[in-house]
GROMACS .gro file of C-alpha atoms in nm:
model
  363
    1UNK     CA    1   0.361   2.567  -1.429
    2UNK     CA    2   0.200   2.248  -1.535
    3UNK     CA    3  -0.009   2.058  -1.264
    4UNK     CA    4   0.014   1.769  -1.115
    5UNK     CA    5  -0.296   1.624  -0.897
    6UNK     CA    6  -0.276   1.358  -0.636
    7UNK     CA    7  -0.523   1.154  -0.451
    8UNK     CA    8  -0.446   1.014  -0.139
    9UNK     CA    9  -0.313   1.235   0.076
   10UNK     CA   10  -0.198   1.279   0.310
   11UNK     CA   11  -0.204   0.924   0.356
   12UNK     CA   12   0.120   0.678   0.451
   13UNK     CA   13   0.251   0.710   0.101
   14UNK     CA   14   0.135   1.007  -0.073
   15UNK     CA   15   0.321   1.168   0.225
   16UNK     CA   16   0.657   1.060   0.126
   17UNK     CA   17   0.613   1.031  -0.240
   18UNK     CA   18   0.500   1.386  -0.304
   19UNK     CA   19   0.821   1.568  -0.200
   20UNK     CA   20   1.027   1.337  -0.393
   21UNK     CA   21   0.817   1.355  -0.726
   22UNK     CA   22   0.859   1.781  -0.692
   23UNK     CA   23   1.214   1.722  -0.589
   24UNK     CA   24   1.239   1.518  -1.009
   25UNK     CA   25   0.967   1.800  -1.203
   26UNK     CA   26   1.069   2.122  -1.193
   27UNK     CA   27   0.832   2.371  -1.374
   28UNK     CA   28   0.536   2.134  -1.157
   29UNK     CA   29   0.337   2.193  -0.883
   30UNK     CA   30   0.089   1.976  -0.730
   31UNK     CA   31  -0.248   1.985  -0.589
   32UNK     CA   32  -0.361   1.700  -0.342
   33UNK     CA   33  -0.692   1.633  -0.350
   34UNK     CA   34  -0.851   1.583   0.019
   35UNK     CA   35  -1.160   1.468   0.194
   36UNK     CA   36  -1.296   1.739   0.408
   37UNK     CA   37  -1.253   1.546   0.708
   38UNK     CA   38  -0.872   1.550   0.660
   39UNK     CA   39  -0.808   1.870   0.570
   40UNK     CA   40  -0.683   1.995   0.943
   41UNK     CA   41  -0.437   1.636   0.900
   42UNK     CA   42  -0.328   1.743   0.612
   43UNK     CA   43  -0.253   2.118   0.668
   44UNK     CA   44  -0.018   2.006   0.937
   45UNK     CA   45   0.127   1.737   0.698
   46UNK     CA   46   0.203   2.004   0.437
   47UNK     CA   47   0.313   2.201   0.679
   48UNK     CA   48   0.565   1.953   0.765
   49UNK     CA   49   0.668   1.875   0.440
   50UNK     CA   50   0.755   2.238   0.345
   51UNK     CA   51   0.974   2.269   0.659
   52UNK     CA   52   1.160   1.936   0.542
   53UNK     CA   53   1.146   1.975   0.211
   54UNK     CA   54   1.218   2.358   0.126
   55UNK     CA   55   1.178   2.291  -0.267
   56UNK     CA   56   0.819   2.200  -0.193
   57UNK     CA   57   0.714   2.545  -0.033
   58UNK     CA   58   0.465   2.702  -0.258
   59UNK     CA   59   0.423   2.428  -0.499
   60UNK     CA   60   0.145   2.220  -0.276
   61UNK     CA   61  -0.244   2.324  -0.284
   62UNK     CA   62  -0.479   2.147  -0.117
   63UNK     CA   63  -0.827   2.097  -0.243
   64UNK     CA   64  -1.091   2.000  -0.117
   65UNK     CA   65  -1.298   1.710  -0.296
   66UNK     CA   66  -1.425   1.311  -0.280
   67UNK     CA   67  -1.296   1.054  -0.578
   68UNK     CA   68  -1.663   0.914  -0.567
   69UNK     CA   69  -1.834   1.173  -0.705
   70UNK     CA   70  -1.827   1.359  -1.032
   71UNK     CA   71  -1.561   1.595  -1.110
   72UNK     CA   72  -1.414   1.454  -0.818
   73UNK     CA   73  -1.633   1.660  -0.588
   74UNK     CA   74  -1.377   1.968  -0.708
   75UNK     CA   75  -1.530   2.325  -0.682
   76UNK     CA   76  -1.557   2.497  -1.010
   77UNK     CA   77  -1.255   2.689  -0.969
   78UNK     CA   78  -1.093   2.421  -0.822
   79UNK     CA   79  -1.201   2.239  -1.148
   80UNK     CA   80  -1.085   2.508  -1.351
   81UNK     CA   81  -0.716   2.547  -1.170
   82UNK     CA   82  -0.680   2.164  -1.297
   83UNK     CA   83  -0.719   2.196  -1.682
   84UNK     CA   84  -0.307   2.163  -1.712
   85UNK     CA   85  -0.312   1.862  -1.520
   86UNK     CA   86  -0.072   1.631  -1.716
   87UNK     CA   87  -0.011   1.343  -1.419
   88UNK     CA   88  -0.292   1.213  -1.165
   89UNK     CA   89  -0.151   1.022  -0.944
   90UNK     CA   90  -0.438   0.805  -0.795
   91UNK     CA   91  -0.371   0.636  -0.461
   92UNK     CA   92  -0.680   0.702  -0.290
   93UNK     CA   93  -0.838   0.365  -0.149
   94UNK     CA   94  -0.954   0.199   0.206
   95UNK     CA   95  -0.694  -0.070   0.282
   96UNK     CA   96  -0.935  -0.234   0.544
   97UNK     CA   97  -0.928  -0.677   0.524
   98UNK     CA   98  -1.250  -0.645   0.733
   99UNK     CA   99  -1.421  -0.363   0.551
  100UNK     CA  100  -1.774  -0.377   0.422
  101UNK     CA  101  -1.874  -0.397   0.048
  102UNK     CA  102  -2.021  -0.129   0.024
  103UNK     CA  103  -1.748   0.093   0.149
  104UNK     CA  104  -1.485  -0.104  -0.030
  105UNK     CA  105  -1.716  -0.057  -0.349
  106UNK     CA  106  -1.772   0.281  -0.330
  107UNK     CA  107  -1.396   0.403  -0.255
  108UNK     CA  108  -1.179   0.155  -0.457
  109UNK     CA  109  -1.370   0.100  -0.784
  110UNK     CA  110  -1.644   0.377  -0.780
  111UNK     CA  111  -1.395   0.662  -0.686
  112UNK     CA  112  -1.134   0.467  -0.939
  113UNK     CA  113  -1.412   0.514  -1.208
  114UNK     CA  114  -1.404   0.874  -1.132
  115UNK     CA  115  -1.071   0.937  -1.126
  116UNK     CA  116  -1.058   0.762  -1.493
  117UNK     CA  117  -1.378   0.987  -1.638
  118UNK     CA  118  -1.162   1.301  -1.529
  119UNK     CA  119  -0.838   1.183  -1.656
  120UNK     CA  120  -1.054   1.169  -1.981
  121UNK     CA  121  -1.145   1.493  -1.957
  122UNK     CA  122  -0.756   1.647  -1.961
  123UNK     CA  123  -0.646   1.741  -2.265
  124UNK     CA  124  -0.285   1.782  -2.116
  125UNK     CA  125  -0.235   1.417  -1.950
  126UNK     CA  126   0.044   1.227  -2.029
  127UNK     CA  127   0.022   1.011  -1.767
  128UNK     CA  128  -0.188   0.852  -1.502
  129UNK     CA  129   0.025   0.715  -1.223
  130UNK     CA  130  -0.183   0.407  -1.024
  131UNK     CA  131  -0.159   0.242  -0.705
  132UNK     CA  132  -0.302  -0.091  -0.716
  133UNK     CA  133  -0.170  -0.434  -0.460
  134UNK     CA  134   0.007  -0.728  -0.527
  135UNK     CA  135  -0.321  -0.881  -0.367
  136UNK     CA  136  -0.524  -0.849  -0.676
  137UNK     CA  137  -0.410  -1.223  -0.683
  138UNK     CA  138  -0.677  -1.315  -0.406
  139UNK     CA  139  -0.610  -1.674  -0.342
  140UNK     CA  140  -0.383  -1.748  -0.639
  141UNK     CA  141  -0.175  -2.049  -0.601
  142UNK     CA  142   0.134  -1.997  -0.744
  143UNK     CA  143   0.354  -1.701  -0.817
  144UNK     CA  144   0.161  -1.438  -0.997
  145UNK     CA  145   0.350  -1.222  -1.261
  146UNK     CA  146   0.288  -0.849  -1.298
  147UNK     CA  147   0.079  -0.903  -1.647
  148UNK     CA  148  -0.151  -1.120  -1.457
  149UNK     CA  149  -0.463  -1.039  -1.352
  150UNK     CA  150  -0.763  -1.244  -1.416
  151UNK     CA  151  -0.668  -1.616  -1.349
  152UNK     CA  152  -0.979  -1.761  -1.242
  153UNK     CA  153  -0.897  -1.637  -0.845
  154UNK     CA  154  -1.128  -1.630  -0.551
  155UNK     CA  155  -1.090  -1.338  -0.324
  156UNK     CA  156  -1.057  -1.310   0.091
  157UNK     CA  157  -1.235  -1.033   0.162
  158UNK     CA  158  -1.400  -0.721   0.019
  159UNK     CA  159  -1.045  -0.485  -0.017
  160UNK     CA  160  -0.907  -0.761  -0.240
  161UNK     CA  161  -1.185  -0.834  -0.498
  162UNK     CA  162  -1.266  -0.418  -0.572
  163UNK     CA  163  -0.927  -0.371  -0.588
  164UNK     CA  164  -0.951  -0.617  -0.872
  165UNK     CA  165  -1.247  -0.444  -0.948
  166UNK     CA  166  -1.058  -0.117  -0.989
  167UNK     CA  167  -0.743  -0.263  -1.182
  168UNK     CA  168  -0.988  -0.408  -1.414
  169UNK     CA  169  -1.135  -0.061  -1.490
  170UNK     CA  170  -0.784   0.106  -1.508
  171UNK     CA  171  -0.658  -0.227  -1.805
  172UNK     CA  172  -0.966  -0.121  -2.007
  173UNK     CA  173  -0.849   0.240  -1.975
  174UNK     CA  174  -0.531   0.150  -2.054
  175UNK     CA  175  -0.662  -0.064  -2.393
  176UNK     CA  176  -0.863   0.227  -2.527
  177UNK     CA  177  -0.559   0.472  -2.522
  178UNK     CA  178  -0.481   0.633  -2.219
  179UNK     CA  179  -0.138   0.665  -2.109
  180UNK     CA  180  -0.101   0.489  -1.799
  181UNK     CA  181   0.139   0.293  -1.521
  182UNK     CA  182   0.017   0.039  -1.253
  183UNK     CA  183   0.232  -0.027  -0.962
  184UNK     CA  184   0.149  -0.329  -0.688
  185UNK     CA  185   0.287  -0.286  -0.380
  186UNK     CA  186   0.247  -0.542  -0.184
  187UNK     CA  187   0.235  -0.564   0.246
  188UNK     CA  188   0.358  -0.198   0.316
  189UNK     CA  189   0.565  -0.144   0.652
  190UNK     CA  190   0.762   0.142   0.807
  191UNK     CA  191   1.069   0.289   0.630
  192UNK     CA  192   1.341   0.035   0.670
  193UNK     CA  193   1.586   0.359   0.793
  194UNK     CA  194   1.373   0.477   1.079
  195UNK     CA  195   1.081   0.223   1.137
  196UNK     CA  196   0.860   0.484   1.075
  197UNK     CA  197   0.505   0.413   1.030
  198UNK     CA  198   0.094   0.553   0.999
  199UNK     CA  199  -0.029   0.230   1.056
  200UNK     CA  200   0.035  -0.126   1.264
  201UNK     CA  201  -0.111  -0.364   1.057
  202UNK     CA  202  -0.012  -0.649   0.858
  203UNK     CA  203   0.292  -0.790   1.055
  204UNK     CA  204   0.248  -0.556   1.333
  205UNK     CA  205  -0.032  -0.739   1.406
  206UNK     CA  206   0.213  -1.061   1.488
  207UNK     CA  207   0.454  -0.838   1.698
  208UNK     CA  208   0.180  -0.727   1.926
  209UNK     CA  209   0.077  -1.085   1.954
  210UNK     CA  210   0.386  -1.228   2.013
  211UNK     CA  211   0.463  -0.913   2.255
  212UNK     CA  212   0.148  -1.006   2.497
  213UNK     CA  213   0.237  -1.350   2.545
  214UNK     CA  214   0.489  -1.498   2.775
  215UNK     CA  215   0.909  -1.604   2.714
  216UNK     CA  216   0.756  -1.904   2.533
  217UNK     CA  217   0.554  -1.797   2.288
  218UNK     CA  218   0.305  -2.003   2.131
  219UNK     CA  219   0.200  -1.970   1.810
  220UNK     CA  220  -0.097  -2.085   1.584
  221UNK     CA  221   0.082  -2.244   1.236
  222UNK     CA  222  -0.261  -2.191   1.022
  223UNK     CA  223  -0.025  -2.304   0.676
  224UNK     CA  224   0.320  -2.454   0.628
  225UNK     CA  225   0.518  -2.150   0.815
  226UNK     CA  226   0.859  -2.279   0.601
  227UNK     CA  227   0.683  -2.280   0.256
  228UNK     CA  228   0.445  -1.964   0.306
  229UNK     CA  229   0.596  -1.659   0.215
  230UNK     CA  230   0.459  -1.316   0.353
  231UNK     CA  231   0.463  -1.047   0.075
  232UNK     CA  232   0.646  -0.709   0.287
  233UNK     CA  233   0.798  -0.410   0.149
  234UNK     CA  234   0.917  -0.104   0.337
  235UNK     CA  235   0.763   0.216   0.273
  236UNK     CA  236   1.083   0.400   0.141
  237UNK     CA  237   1.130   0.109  -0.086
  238UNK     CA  238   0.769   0.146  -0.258
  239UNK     CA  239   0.795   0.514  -0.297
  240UNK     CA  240   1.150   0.563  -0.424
  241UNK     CA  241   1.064   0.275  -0.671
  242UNK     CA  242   0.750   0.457  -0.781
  243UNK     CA  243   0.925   0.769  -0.833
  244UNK     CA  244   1.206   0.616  -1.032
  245UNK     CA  245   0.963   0.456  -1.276
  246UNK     CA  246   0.707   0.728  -1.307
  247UNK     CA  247   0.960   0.891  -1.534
  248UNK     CA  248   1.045   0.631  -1.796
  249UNK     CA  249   0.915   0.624  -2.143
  250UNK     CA  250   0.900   0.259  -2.079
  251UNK     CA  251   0.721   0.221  -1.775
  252UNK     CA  252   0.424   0.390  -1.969
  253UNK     CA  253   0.161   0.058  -2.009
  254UNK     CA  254   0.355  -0.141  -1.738
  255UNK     CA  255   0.267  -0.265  -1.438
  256UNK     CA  256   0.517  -0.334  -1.144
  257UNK     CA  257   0.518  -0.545  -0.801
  258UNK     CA  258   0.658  -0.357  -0.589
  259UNK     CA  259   0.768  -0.592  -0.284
  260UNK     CA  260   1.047  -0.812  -0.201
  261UNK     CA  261   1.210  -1.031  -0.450
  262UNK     CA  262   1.283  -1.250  -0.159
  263UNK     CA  263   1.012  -1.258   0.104
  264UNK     CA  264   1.019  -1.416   0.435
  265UNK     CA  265   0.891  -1.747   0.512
  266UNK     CA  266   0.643  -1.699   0.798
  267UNK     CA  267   0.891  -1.879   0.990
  268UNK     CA  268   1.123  -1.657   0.948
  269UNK     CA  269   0.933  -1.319   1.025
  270UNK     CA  270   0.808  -1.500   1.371
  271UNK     CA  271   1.184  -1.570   1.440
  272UNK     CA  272   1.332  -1.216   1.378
  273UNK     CA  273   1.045  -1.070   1.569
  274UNK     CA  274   1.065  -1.331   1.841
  275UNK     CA  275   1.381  -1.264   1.867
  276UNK     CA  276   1.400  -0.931   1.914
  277UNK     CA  277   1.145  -0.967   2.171
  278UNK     CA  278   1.291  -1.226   2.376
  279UNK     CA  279   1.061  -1.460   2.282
  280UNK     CA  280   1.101  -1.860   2.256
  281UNK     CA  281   0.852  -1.989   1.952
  282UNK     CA  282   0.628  -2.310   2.030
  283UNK     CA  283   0.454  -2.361   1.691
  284UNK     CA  284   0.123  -2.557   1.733
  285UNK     CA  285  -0.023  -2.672   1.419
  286UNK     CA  286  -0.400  -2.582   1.334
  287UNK     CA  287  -0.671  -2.541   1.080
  288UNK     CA  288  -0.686  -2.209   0.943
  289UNK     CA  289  -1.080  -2.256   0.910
  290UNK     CA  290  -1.147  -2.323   1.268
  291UNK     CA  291  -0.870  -2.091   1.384
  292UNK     CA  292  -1.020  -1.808   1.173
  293UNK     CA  293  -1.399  -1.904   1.292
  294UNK     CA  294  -1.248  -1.931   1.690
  295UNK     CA  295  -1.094  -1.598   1.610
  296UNK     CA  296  -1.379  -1.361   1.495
  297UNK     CA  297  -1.663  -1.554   1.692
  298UNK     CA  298  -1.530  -1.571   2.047
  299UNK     CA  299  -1.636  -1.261   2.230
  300UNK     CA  300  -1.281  -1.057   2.277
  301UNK     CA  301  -1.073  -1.358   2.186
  302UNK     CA  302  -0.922  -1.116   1.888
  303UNK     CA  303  -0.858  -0.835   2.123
  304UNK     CA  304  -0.706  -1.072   2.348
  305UNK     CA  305  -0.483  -1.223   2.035
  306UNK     CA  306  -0.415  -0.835   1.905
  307UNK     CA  307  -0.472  -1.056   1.591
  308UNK     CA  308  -0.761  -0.992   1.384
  309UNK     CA  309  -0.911  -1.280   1.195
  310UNK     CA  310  -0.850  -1.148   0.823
  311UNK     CA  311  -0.469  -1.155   0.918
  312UNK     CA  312  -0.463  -1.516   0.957
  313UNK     CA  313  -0.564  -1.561   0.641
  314UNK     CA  314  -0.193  -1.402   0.489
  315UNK     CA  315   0.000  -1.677   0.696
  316UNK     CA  316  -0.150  -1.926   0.532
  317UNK     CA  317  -0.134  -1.784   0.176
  318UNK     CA  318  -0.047  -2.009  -0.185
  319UNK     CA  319   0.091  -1.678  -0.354
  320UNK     CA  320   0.406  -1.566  -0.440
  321UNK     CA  321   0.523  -1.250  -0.677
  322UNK     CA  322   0.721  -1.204  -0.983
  323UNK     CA  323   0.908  -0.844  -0.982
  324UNK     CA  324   1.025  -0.925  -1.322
  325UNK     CA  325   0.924  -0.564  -1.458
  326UNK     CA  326   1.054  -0.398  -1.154
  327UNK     CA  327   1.415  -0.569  -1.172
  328UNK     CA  328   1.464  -0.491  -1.511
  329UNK     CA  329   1.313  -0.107  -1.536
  330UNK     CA  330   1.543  -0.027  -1.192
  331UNK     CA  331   1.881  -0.164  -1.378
  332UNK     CA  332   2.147   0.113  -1.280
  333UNK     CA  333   1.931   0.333  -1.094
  334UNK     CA  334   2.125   0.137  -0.779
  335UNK     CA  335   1.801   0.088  -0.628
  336UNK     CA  336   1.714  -0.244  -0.463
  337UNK     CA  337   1.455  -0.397  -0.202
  338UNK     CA  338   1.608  -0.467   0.116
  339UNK     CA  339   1.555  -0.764   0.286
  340UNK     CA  340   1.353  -0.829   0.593
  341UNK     CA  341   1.594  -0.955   0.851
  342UNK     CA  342   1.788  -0.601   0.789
  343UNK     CA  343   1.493  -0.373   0.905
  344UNK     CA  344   1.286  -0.604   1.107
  345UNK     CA  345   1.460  -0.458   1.427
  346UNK     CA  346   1.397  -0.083   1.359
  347UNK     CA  347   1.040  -0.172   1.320
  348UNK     CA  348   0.967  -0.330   1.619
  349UNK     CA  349   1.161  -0.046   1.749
  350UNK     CA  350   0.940   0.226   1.603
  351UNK     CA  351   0.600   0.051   1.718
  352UNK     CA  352   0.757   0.031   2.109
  353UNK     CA  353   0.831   0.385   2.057
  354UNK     CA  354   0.492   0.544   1.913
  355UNK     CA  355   0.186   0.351   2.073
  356UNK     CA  356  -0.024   0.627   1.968
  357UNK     CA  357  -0.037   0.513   1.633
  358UNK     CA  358  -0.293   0.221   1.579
  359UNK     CA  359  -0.442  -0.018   1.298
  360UNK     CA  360  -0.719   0.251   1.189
  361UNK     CA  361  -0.714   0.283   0.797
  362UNK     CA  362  -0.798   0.637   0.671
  363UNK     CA  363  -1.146   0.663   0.525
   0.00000   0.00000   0.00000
């Protein structure tokens, strides 16, 4: 059997992805590469998998490793049991707005570097399979098309500019010959079936704002909440899109945003939450400068808020994204984004229902 490795697991998308790319190569099996400290999390996620997904049982190893360090941190015959890799799939990365440099360094474009030196090292590899962000763009104004990348942009925080950082390093790769795809997703949220999610950030940040406040809700309008669109995608979305693609001869050199085609105005995400919520919106206008400052300097003003200064930054953003690549490549595969206001209940739903899950990225 050839081999298939995968960083990132068991993370929110490796999770789903992996059964569906076994369910497409027979003849494969896969080995996820995993951080000591989330091995026992990732046992029970495997275990999981195999009870859902009975084609999977016996095709998953787990090994033990870090994408930071040489030979990804692999035992030698761990090393050895990956000399027929012929697809990495590299998702590994801290999705963090407030993490530090050096963490975001280290993780997103030192452990990307790594990955790339091994993929050199395969003689088998037909393809390396990479998860980038539509937020490459930084502070873009302007829609941003999936050959973009260097356009003169500033960056918000750390996570955005070595993610740049990384997709720089994976282009290069790319010019001097090896077989690659780049995918952008853009704001992941649960699955738009079930609401399921690993994570409440992004927009879930919004609903548990909008949740502690009282029938009227007021609410801070740090941009133009009818012109700024927020960049969502569900979960189910992102991953059956990825596994469609990963297959073509064409998607080989492409990159693809992977997030709505027709985003919600920030307007209309507050409404559909508020709504749901039975919640009446007061906008307020304000500067998103001094609201951001107010927000991250006032002693437990952002755990009053449930709204974490970074996030404010995203309602007030000049970007939008071109899925050009994406529309065309998924032509008769029947496979189409779904739109907010279609999913925005289940959700909300889904968060009510699982408080134990938080806004902690996996590090």
């Amino acid at each position: 059997m050839t081999v298939l490795l995968m960083t990132g697991f068991p993370g929110f998308l490796g999770s789903a992805l992996l059964p569906r790319l076994l369910a497409r190569r027979d003849g494969v099996r896969a080995v996820c590469l995993v951080q000591e400290q989330h091995l026992a999390e990732a046992h029970g996620r495997l275990r999981a998998i195999e009870a859902t997904h009975p084609h999977t049982h016996g095709r998953i190893t787990l090994a033990t490793g870090d994408i930071t360090a040489p030979d990804l941190g692999l035992s030698a015959p761990d090393l050895a049991d990956l000399e027929d890799v012929t697809e990495v799939w590299h998702l590994a990365a801290v999705y963090d707005l407030a993490v530090a440099e050096t963490v975001a360094r280290r993780v997103n474009v030192d452990g990307t570097a790594q990955v790339l030196a091994f993929c050199r090292t395969r003689p088998h590899l037909t393809r390396l399979q990479y998860v980038s962000t539509c937020y490459v763009s930084g502070e873009y104004a302007g829609e941003f098309a999936e050959d973009d990348l260097d356009v003169g942009q500033t960056f918000r925080n750390h996570y955005e500019s070595t993610k740049f950082q990384a997709e720089e390093l994976v282009r290069a790769a790319m010019d001097d010959g090896l077989p690659a795809t780049i995918y952008r997703p853009g704001i992941v949220v649960g699955d738009s079936r079930t609401g399921e999610t690993q994570k409440y950030d992004g927009p879930y940040f919004l609903a548990a704002f909008l949740r502690r406040q009282l029938p009227v809700a007021v609410v801070p309008a740090v941009g133009n909440p009818d012109r700024v669109r927020v960049c969502l995608v569900p979960r189910d979305f992102v991953v059956e899109a990825m596994d469609q693609l990963s297959v073509l001869d064409t998607s080989r050199g492409r990159c693809y945003a992977l997030t709505d085609p027709h985003p919600p105005t920030v307007r209309a995400l507050v409404d559909t939450f508020a709504r749901h919520l039975g919640k009446r919106v007061l906008w307020v206008p304000v500067p998103l400068g001094a609201t951001r400052a107010a927000v991250g300097r006032v002693p437990g003003l952002e755990w009053l808020l449930g709204l974490p200064a970074e996030a404010l930054d995203y309602f007030a953003s000049p970007t939008t994204y071109s899925t050009a690549n994406t529309l065309a490549d998924l032509v008769g595969t029947g496979l189409t984004c779904p739109r907010f206001e279609t999913y925005a209940d289940r959700l909300l739903d889904f968060m009510a229902g699982h408080p134990e899950v938080d806004a902690k990225a996996m590090v």
